[in-house]
Amino acid sequence: MNLSVTTKTTAQTVTTVTAGSSQYSTGNYAKLTTIVKDGNGNPLSGATVALTVKNPRGSVTSVSGTTDANGTYSYSYFIAKNLRGTFNVTATTTLANYNSSSASTTFNVLK
């Protein structure tokens, strides 16, 4: 008796997230850019990006969007007045038939 085995191949995603600067001032916007590529370095359009920003007081802002034809999703995060310290950013991506992946970065607000 022979048994057939079916394997599902799931491709890899590579996620990066960057802040437009390492330092910002309150009252400004931090531009956050997520880029999603496949394991061969090709851009993945249509990937869902879940982006979270945790401010120094522990409050979390969560947004989501979809990557464009270049595999890019950008978000402008407003930095409230009198909020100084390190902000933690995490981006997680998902796309059908691909493994999800995530990346993180930080930026600082000094004044």
mmCIF file of N, CA and C in Angstrom:
data_model
loop_
_atom_site.group_PDB
_atom_site.id
_atom_site.type_symbol
_atom_site.label_atom_id
_atom_site.label_comp_id
_atom_site.label_asym_id
_atom_site.label_seq_id
_atom_site.Cartn_x
_atom_site.Cartn_y
_atom_site.Cartn_z
ATOM 1 N N MET A 1 0.844 -1.178 0.000
ATOM 2 C CA MET A 1 0.000 0.000 0.000
ATOM 3 C C MET A 1 0.885 1.236 0.000
ATOM 4 N N ASN A 2 0.637 2.117 -0.921
ATOM 5 C CA ASN A 2 1.387 3.360 -1.010
ATOM 6 C C ASN A 2 0.550 4.505 -0.468
ATOM 7 N N LEU A 3 1.179 5.327 0.320
ATOM 8 C CA LEU A 3 0.510 6.514 0.839
ATOM 9 C C LEU A 3 1.072 7.726 0.130
ATOM 10 N N SER A 4 0.205 8.602 -0.327
ATOM 11 C CA SER A 4 0.701 9.820 -0.960
ATOM 12 C C SER A 4 0.837 10.904 0.094
ATOM 13 N N VAL A 5 1.869 11.668 -0.041
ATOM 14 C CA VAL A 5 2.134 12.764 0.888
ATOM 15 C C VAL A 5 2.112 14.062 0.095
ATOM 16 N N THR A 6 1.340 15.006 0.564
ATOM 17 C CA THR A 6 1.273 16.305 -0.090
ATOM 18 C C THR A 6 1.984 17.319 0.796
ATOM 19 N N THR A 7 2.903 18.029 0.196
ATOM 20 C CA THR A 7 3.587 19.089 0.941
ATOM 21 C C THR A 7 3.192 20.427 0.344
ATOM 22 N N LYS A 8 3.037 21.385 1.184
ATOM 23 C CA LYS A 8 2.701 22.736 0.741
ATOM 24 C C LYS A 8 3.948 23.588 0.896
ATOM 25 N N THR A 9 4.384 24.139 -0.199
ATOM 26 C CA THR A 9 5.552 25.008 -0.155
ATOM 27 C C THR A 9 5.089 26.432 0.074
ATOM 28 N N THR A 10 5.632 27.053 1.089
ATOM 29 C CA THR A 10 5.287 28.434 1.393
ATOM 30 C C THR A 10 6.532 29.287 1.234
ATOM 31 N N ALA A 11 6.414 30.303 0.410
ATOM 32 C CA ALA A 11 7.557 31.171 0.136
ATOM 33 C C ALA A 11 7.836 32.093 1.325
ATOM 34 N N GLN A 12 9.027 32.608 1.344
ATOM 35 C CA GLN A 12 9.454 33.503 2.421
ATOM 36 C C GLN A 12 9.164 34.956 2.078
ATOM 37 N N THR A 13 8.922 35.742 3.106
ATOM 38 C CA THR A 13 8.878 37.198 2.954
ATOM 39 C C THR A 13 9.994 37.787 3.802
ATOM 40 N N VAL A 14 10.507 38.904 3.338
ATOM 41 C CA VAL A 14 11.521 39.641 4.088
ATOM 42 C C VAL A 14 10.969 41.046 4.299
ATOM 43 N N THR A 15 10.828 41.422 5.558
ATOM 44 C CA THR A 15 10.252 42.718 5.910
ATOM 45 C C THR A 15 11.319 43.613 6.514
ATOM 46 N N THR A 16 11.342 44.867 6.088
ATOM 47 C CA THR A 16 12.171 45.875 6.750
ATOM 48 C C THR A 16 11.267 47.050 7.100
ATOM 49 N N VAL A 17 11.588 47.735 8.175
ATOM 50 C CA VAL A 17 10.861 48.956 8.530
ATOM 51 C C VAL A 17 11.891 49.988 8.959
ATOM 52 N N THR A 18 11.738 51.208 8.461
ATOM 53 C CA THR A 18 12.676 52.272 8.798
ATOM 54 C C THR A 18 11.907 53.542 9.130
ATOM 55 N N ALA A 19 12.519 54.351 9.965
ATOM 56 C CA ALA A 19 12.011 55.694 10.243
ATOM 57 C C ALA A 19 12.834 56.650 9.386
ATOM 58 N N GLY A 20 12.198 57.701 8.903
ATOM 59 C CA GLY A 20 12.881 58.652 8.033
ATOM 60 C C GLY A 20 14.064 59.340 8.699
ATOM 61 N N SER A 21 14.096 59.333 10.028
ATOM 62 C CA SER A 21 15.182 59.941 10.797
ATOM 63 C C SER A 21 15.301 59.187 12.118
ATOM 64 N N SER A 22 16.442 59.296 12.755
ATOM 65 C CA SER A 22 16.596 58.656 14.065
ATOM 66 C C SER A 22 16.119 59.576 15.182
ATOM 67 N N GLN A 23 15.964 60.888 14.866
ATOM 68 C CA GLN A 23 15.529 61.852 15.872
ATOM 69 C C GLN A 23 14.491 62.804 15.292
ATOM 70 N N TYR A 24 13.492 63.090 16.094
ATOM 71 C CA TYR A 24 12.436 64.016 15.709
ATOM 72 C C TYR A 24 12.159 64.977 16.857
ATOM 73 N N SER A 25 11.408 66.032 16.556
ATOM 74 C CA SER A 25 10.913 66.956 17.566
ATOM 75 C C SER A 25 9.404 66.772 17.673
ATOM 76 N N THR A 26 8.840 67.072 18.853
ATOM 77 C CA THR A 26 7.395 66.948 19.030
ATOM 78 C C THR A 26 6.684 67.893 18.067
ATOM 79 N N GLY A 27 5.455 67.538 17.730
ATOM 80 C CA GLY A 27 4.671 68.347 16.816
ATOM 81 C C GLY A 27 4.947 68.043 15.354
ATOM 82 N N ASN A 28 5.843 67.113 15.079
ATOM 83 C CA ASN A 28 6.177 66.729 13.714
ATOM 84 C C ASN A 28 5.668 65.328 13.413
ATOM 85 N N TYR A 29 5.825 64.924 12.169
ATOM 86 C CA TYR A 29 5.452 63.578 11.740
ATOM 87 C C TYR A 29 6.710 62.748 11.515
ATOM 88 N N ALA A 30 6.678 61.521 11.993
ATOM 89 C CA ALA A 30 7.752 60.566 11.716
ATOM 90 C C ALA A 30 7.286 59.722 10.543
ATOM 91 N N LYS A 31 8.049 59.735 9.451
ATOM 92 C CA LYS A 31 7.681 58.923 8.293
ATOM 93 C C LYS A 31 8.249 57.518 8.484
ATOM 94 N N LEU A 32 7.349 56.538 8.514
ATOM 95 C CA LEU A 32 7.727 55.148 8.718
ATOM 96 C C LEU A 32 7.479 54.390 7.421
ATOM 97 N N THR A 33 8.493 53.683 6.944
ATOM 98 C CA THR A 33 8.388 52.985 5.669
ATOM 99 C C THR A 33 8.684 51.511 5.856
ATOM 100 N N THR A 34 7.754 50.687 5.379
ATOM 101 C CA THR A 34 7.913 49.238 5.415
ATOM 102 C C THR A 34 8.102 48.744 3.987
ATOM 103 N N ILE A 35 9.107 47.906 3.777
ATOM 104 C CA ILE A 35 9.346 47.302 2.468
ATOM 105 C C ILE A 35 9.276 45.793 2.630
ATOM 106 N N VAL A 36 8.506 45.150 1.736
ATOM 107 C CA VAL A 36 8.329 43.704 1.781
ATOM 108 C C VAL A 36 8.843 43.107 0.473
ATOM 109 N N LYS A 37 9.715 42.115 0.605
ATOM 110 C CA LYS A 37 10.270 41.430 -0.564
ATOM 111 C C LYS A 37 10.173 39.931 -0.358
ATOM 112 N N ASP A 38 10.259 39.207 -1.464
ATOM 113 C CA ASP A 38 10.297 37.758 -1.344
ATOM 114 C C ASP A 38 11.722 37.321 -1.036
ATOM 115 N N GLY A 39 11.922 36.037 -0.856
ATOM 116 C CA GLY A 39 13.238 35.521 -0.496
ATOM 117 C C GLY A 39 14.314 35.783 -1.526
ATOM 118 N N ASN A 40 13.904 36.134 -2.767
ATOM 119 C CA ASN A 40 14.865 36.442 -3.829
ATOM 120 C C ASN A 40 15.113 37.932 -3.971
ATOM 121 N N GLY A 41 14.478 38.741 -3.114
ATOM 122 C CA GLY A 41 14.684 40.184 -3.160
ATOM 123 C C GLY A 41 13.729 40.930 -4.070
ATOM 124 N N ASN A 42 12.704 40.241 -4.591
ATOM 125 C CA ASN A 42 11.717 40.899 -5.453
ATOM 126 C C ASN A 42 10.619 41.543 -4.607
ATOM 127 N N PRO A 43 10.170 42.760 -4.960
ATOM 128 C CA PRO A 43 9.120 43.428 -4.191
ATOM 129 C C PRO A 43 7.822 42.638 -4.230
ATOM 130 N N LEU A 44 7.119 42.622 -3.108
ATOM 131 C CA LEU A 44 5.829 41.943 -3.017
ATOM 132 C C LEU A 44 4.723 42.980 -2.881
ATOM 133 N N SER A 45 3.927 43.131 -3.921
ATOM 134 C CA SER A 45 2.794 44.050 -3.841
ATOM 135 C C SER A 45 1.591 43.307 -3.278
ATOM 136 N N GLY A 46 0.708 44.052 -2.626
ATOM 137 C CA GLY A 46 -0.506 43.470 -2.077
ATOM 138 C C GLY A 46 -0.347 42.785 -0.744
ATOM 139 N N ALA A 47 0.823 42.898 -0.125
ATOM 140 C CA ALA A 47 1.026 42.319 1.208
ATOM 141 C C ALA A 47 0.364 43.223 2.245
ATOM 142 N N THR A 48 -0.258 42.625 3.245
ATOM 143 C CA THR A 48 -0.861 43.390 4.327
ATOM 144 C C THR A 48 0.210 43.699 5.371
ATOM 145 N N VAL A 49 0.312 44.955 5.744
ATOM 146 C CA VAL A 49 1.280 45.390 6.747
ATOM 147 C C VAL A 49 0.529 45.846 7.989
ATOM 148 N N ALA A 50 0.834 45.247 9.137
ATOM 149 C CA ALA A 50 0.312 45.694 10.429
ATOM 150 C C ALA A 50 1.444 46.441 11.117
ATOM 151 N N LEU A 51 1.246 47.734 11.317
ATOM 152 C CA LEU A 51 2.293 48.584 11.877
ATOM 153 C C LEU A 51 1.868 49.042 13.263
ATOM 154 N N THR A 52 2.739 48.872 14.255
ATOM 155 C CA THR A 52 2.460 49.358 15.605
ATOM 156 C C THR A 52 3.579 50.285 16.053
ATOM 157 N N VAL A 53 3.169 51.362 16.718
ATOM 158 C CA VAL A 53 4.123 52.317 17.285
ATOM 159 C C VAL A 53 3.812 52.421 18.771
ATOM 160 N N LYS A 54 4.800 52.108 19.606
ATOM 161 C CA LYS A 54 4.636 52.216 21.055
ATOM 162 C C LYS A 54 5.414 53.444 21.515
ATOM 163 N N ASN A 55 4.696 54.399 22.115
ATOM 164 C CA ASN A 55 5.370 55.625 22.556
ATOM 165 C C ASN A 55 6.017 55.420 23.932
ATOM 166 N N PRO A 56 6.825 56.377 24.389
ATOM 167 C CA PRO A 56 7.543 56.213 25.661
ATOM 168 C C PRO A 56 6.636 56.020 26.879
ATOM 169 N N ARG A 57 5.380 56.429 26.795
ATOM 170 C CA ARG A 57 4.441 56.251 27.918
ATOM 171 C C ARG A 57 3.713 54.913 27.847
ATOM 172 N N GLY A 58 3.997 54.120 26.815
ATOM 173 C CA GLY A 58 3.405 52.795 26.702
ATOM 174 C C GLY A 58 2.157 52.709 25.848
ATOM 175 N N SER A 59 1.661 53.844 25.351
ATOM 176 C CA SER A 59 0.486 53.808 24.476
ATOM 177 C C SER A 59 0.877 53.264 23.108
ATOM 178 N N VAL A 60 -0.021 52.487 22.520
ATOM 179 C CA VAL A 60 0.266 51.861 21.233
ATOM 180 C C VAL A 60 -0.705 52.366 20.178
ATOM 181 N N THR A 61 -0.161 52.745 19.034
ATOM 182 C CA THR A 61 -0.956 53.098 17.866
ATOM 183 C C THR A 61 -0.793 51.971 16.862
ATOM 184 N N SER A 62 -1.912 51.432 16.369
ATOM 185 C CA SER A 62 -1.868 50.352 15.386
ATOM 186 C C SER A 62 -2.575 50.787 14.121
ATOM 187 N N VAL A 63 -1.907 50.596 12.994
ATOM 188 C CA VAL A 63 -2.496 50.888 11.685
ATOM 189 C C VAL A 63 -2.166 49.723 10.760
ATOM 190 N N SER A 64 -2.884 49.630 9.672
ATOM 191 C CA SER A 64 -2.547 48.613 8.686
ATOM 192 C C SER A 64 -2.790 49.160 7.296
ATOM 193 N N GLY A 65 -2.117 48.551 6.335
ATOM 194 C CA GLY A 65 -2.241 48.964 4.942
ATOM 195 C C GLY A 65 -1.707 47.877 4.042
ATOM 196 N N THR A 66 -1.644 48.181 2.768
ATOM 197 C CA THR A 66 -1.211 47.216 1.771
ATOM 198 C C THR A 66 -0.034 47.779 0.999
ATOM 199 N N THR A 67 0.923 46.921 0.690
ATOM 200 C CA THR A 67 2.095 47.380 -0.066
ATOM 201 C C THR A 67 1.720 47.694 -1.515
ATOM 202 N N ASP A 68 2.425 48.673 -2.073
ATOM 203 C CA ASP A 68 2.198 49.077 -3.459
ATOM 204 C C ASP A 68 3.003 48.181 -4.412
ATOM 205 N N ALA A 69 3.069 48.555 -5.676
ATOM 206 C CA ALA A 69 3.765 47.754 -6.694
ATOM 207 C C ALA A 69 5.253 47.590 -6.388
ATOM 208 N N ASN A 70 5.806 48.510 -5.590
ATOM 209 C CA ASN A 70 7.222 48.439 -5.209
ATOM 210 C C ASN A 70 7.426 47.690 -3.899
ATOM 211 N N GLY A 71 6.357 47.108 -3.346
ATOM 212 C CA GLY A 71 6.447 46.390 -2.076
ATOM 213 C C GLY A 71 6.566 47.315 -0.882
ATOM 214 N N THR A 72 6.112 48.567 -1.027
ATOM 215 C CA THR A 72 6.294 49.592 0.005
ATOM 216 C C THR A 72 4.962 50.027 0.609
ATOM 217 N N TYR A 73 4.975 50.200 1.925
ATOM 218 C CA TYR A 73 3.851 50.805 2.641
ATOM 219 C C TYR A 73 4.440 51.882 3.549
ATOM 220 N N SER A 74 3.902 53.109 3.465
ATOM 221 C CA SER A 74 4.401 54.211 4.295
ATOM 222 C C SER A 74 3.286 54.768 5.166
ATOM 223 N N TYR A 75 3.686 55.242 6.341
ATOM 224 C CA TYR A 75 2.747 55.827 7.281
ATOM 225 C C TYR A 75 3.420 57.013 7.964
ATOM 226 N N SER A 76 2.685 58.123 8.101
ATOM 227 C CA SER A 76 3.194 59.295 8.814
ATOM 228 C C SER A 76 2.584 59.321 10.208
ATOM 229 N N TYR A 77 3.433 59.135 11.212
ATOM 230 C CA TYR A 77 3.007 59.071 12.612
ATOM 231 C C TYR A 77 3.202 60.441 13.247
ATOM 232 N N PHE A 78 2.113 61.022 13.787
ATOM 233 C CA PHE A 78 2.197 62.328 14.420
ATOM 234 C C PHE A 78 2.743 62.191 15.837
ATOM 235 N N ILE A 79 3.736 63.030 16.161
ATOM 236 C CA ILE A 79 4.354 63.010 17.492
ATOM 237 C C ILE A 79 3.728 64.122 18.324
ATOM 238 N N ALA A 80 2.967 63.722 19.331
ATOM 239 C CA ALA A 80 2.263 64.682 20.177
ATOM 240 C C ALA A 80 3.243 65.564 20.949
ATOM 241 N N LYS A 81 2.783 66.757 21.268
ATOM 242 C CA LYS A 81 3.603 67.699 22.055
ATOM 243 C C LYS A 81 3.961 67.098 23.412
ATOM 244 N N ASN A 82 5.122 67.464 23.914
ATOM 245 C CA ASN A 82 5.603 67.054 25.238
ATOM 246 C C ASN A 82 5.749 65.541 25.407
ATOM 247 N N LEU A 83 5.959 64.842 24.320
ATOM 248 C CA LEU A 83 6.150 63.398 24.389
ATOM 249 C C LEU A 83 7.563 63.098 23.901
ATOM 250 N N ARG A 84 8.455 62.856 24.862
ATOM 251 C CA ARG A 84 9.870 62.660 24.539
ATOM 252 C C ARG A 84 10.309 61.264 24.939
ATOM 253 N N GLY A 85 11.333 60.775 24.249
ATOM 254 C CA GLY A 85 11.880 59.463 24.567
ATOM 255 C C GLY A 85 11.963 58.592 23.333
ATOM 256 N N THR A 86 12.033 57.283 23.557
ATOM 257 C CA THR A 86 12.194 56.318 22.477
ATOM 258 C C THR A 86 10.846 55.733 22.075
ATOM 259 N N PHE A 87 10.594 55.737 20.788
ATOM 260 C CA PHE A 87 9.397 55.142 20.209
ATOM 261 C C PHE A 87 9.805 53.824 19.548
ATOM 262 N N ASN A 88 9.055 52.763 19.801
ATOM 263 C CA ASN A 88 9.342 51.446 19.226
ATOM 264 C C ASN A 88 8.343 51.150 18.115
ATOM 265 N N VAL A 89 8.857 50.779 16.959
ATOM 266 C CA VAL A 89 8.026 50.519 15.787
ATOM 267 C C VAL A 89 8.190 49.058 15.378
ATOM 268 N N THR A 90 7.067 48.368 15.129
ATOM 269 C CA THR A 90 7.110 46.990 14.635
ATOM 270 C C THR A 90 6.185 46.878 13.436
ATOM 271 N N ALA A 91 6.667 46.235 12.375
ATOM 272 C CA ALA A 91 5.860 45.967 11.184
ATOM 273 C C ALA A 91 5.811 44.462 10.976
ATOM 274 N N THR A 92 4.607 43.932 10.775
ATOM 275 C CA THR A 92 4.426 42.511 10.478
ATOM 276 C C THR A 92 3.663 42.407 9.167
ATOM 277 N N THR A 93 4.143 41.556 8.268
ATOM 278 C CA THR A 93 3.498 41.425 6.972
ATOM 279 C C THR A 93 2.932 40.030 6.765
ATOM 280 N N THR A 94 1.828 39.990 6.029
ATOM 281 C CA THR A 94 1.224 38.718 5.643
ATOM 282 C C THR A 94 0.782 38.819 4.185
ATOM 283 N N LEU A 95 0.890 37.708 3.483
ATOM 284 C CA LEU A 95 0.462 37.614 2.094
ATOM 285 C C LEU A 95 0.158 36.151 1.826
ATOM 286 N N ALA A 96 -0.956 35.885 1.142
ATOM 287 C CA ALA A 96 -1.354 34.499 0.866
ATOM 288 C C ALA A 96 -0.196 33.731 0.223
ATOM 289 N N ASN A 97 -0.007 32.498 0.655
ATOM 290 C CA ASN A 97 1.035 31.598 0.156
ATOM 291 C C ASN A 97 2.459 32.016 0.537
ATOM 292 N N TYR A 98 2.574 32.951 1.457
ATOM 293 C CA TYR A 98 3.889 33.380 1.952
ATOM 294 C C TYR A 98 3.883 33.307 3.477
ATOM 295 N N ASN A 99 5.026 32.976 4.046
ATOM 296 C CA ASN A 99 5.159 33.045 5.501
ATOM 297 C C ASN A 99 5.175 34.512 5.910
ATOM 298 N N SER A 100 4.570 34.825 7.046
ATOM 299 C CA SER A 100 4.610 36.204 7.536
ATOM 300 C C SER A 100 6.002 36.487 8.088
ATOM 301 N N SER A 101 6.341 37.753 8.135
ATOM 302 C CA SER A 101 7.627 38.148 8.721
ATOM 303 C C SER A 101 7.447 39.497 9.381
ATOM 304 N N SER A 102 8.383 39.856 10.237
ATOM 305 C CA SER A 102 8.277 41.138 10.920
ATOM 306 C C SER A 102 9.648 41.756 11.097
ATOM 307 N N ALA A 103 9.633 43.044 11.396
ATOM 308 C CA ALA A 103 10.865 43.793 11.628
ATOM 309 C C ALA A 103 10.524 44.911 12.605
ATOM 310 N N SER A 104 11.545 45.470 13.219
ATOM 311 C CA SER A 104 11.301 46.572 14.147
ATOM 312 C C SER A 104 12.425 47.589 14.057
ATOM 313 N N THR A 105 12.116 48.778 14.535
ATOM 314 C CA THR A 105 13.089 49.866 14.592
ATOM 315 C C THR A 105 12.668 50.808 15.705
ATOM 316 N N THR A 106 13.485 51.795 15.977
ATOM 317 C CA THR A 106 13.164 52.802 16.981
ATOM 318 C C THR A 106 13.513 54.184 16.425
ATOM 319 N N PHE A 107 12.915 55.208 17.020
ATOM 320 C CA PHE A 107 13.352 56.579 16.797
ATOM 321 C C PHE A 107 13.177 57.328 18.106
ATOM 322 N N ASN A 108 13.887 58.425 18.252
ATOM 323 C CA ASN A 108 13.863 59.198 19.498
ATOM 324 C C ASN A 108 13.285 60.586 19.274
ATOM 325 N N VAL A 109 12.619 61.100 20.300
ATOM 326 C CA VAL A 109 12.113 62.457 20.295
ATOM 327 C C VAL A 109 12.801 63.185 21.439
ATOM 328 N N LEU A 110 13.543 64.230 21.111
ATOM 329 C CA LEU A 110 14.365 64.934 22.105
ATOM 330 C C LEU A 110 13.757 66.232 22.578
ATOM 331 N N LYS A 111 12.961 66.901 21.736
ATOM 332 C CA LYS A 111 12.383 68.185 22.166
ATOM 333 C C LYS A 111 11.053 68.429 21.518
#
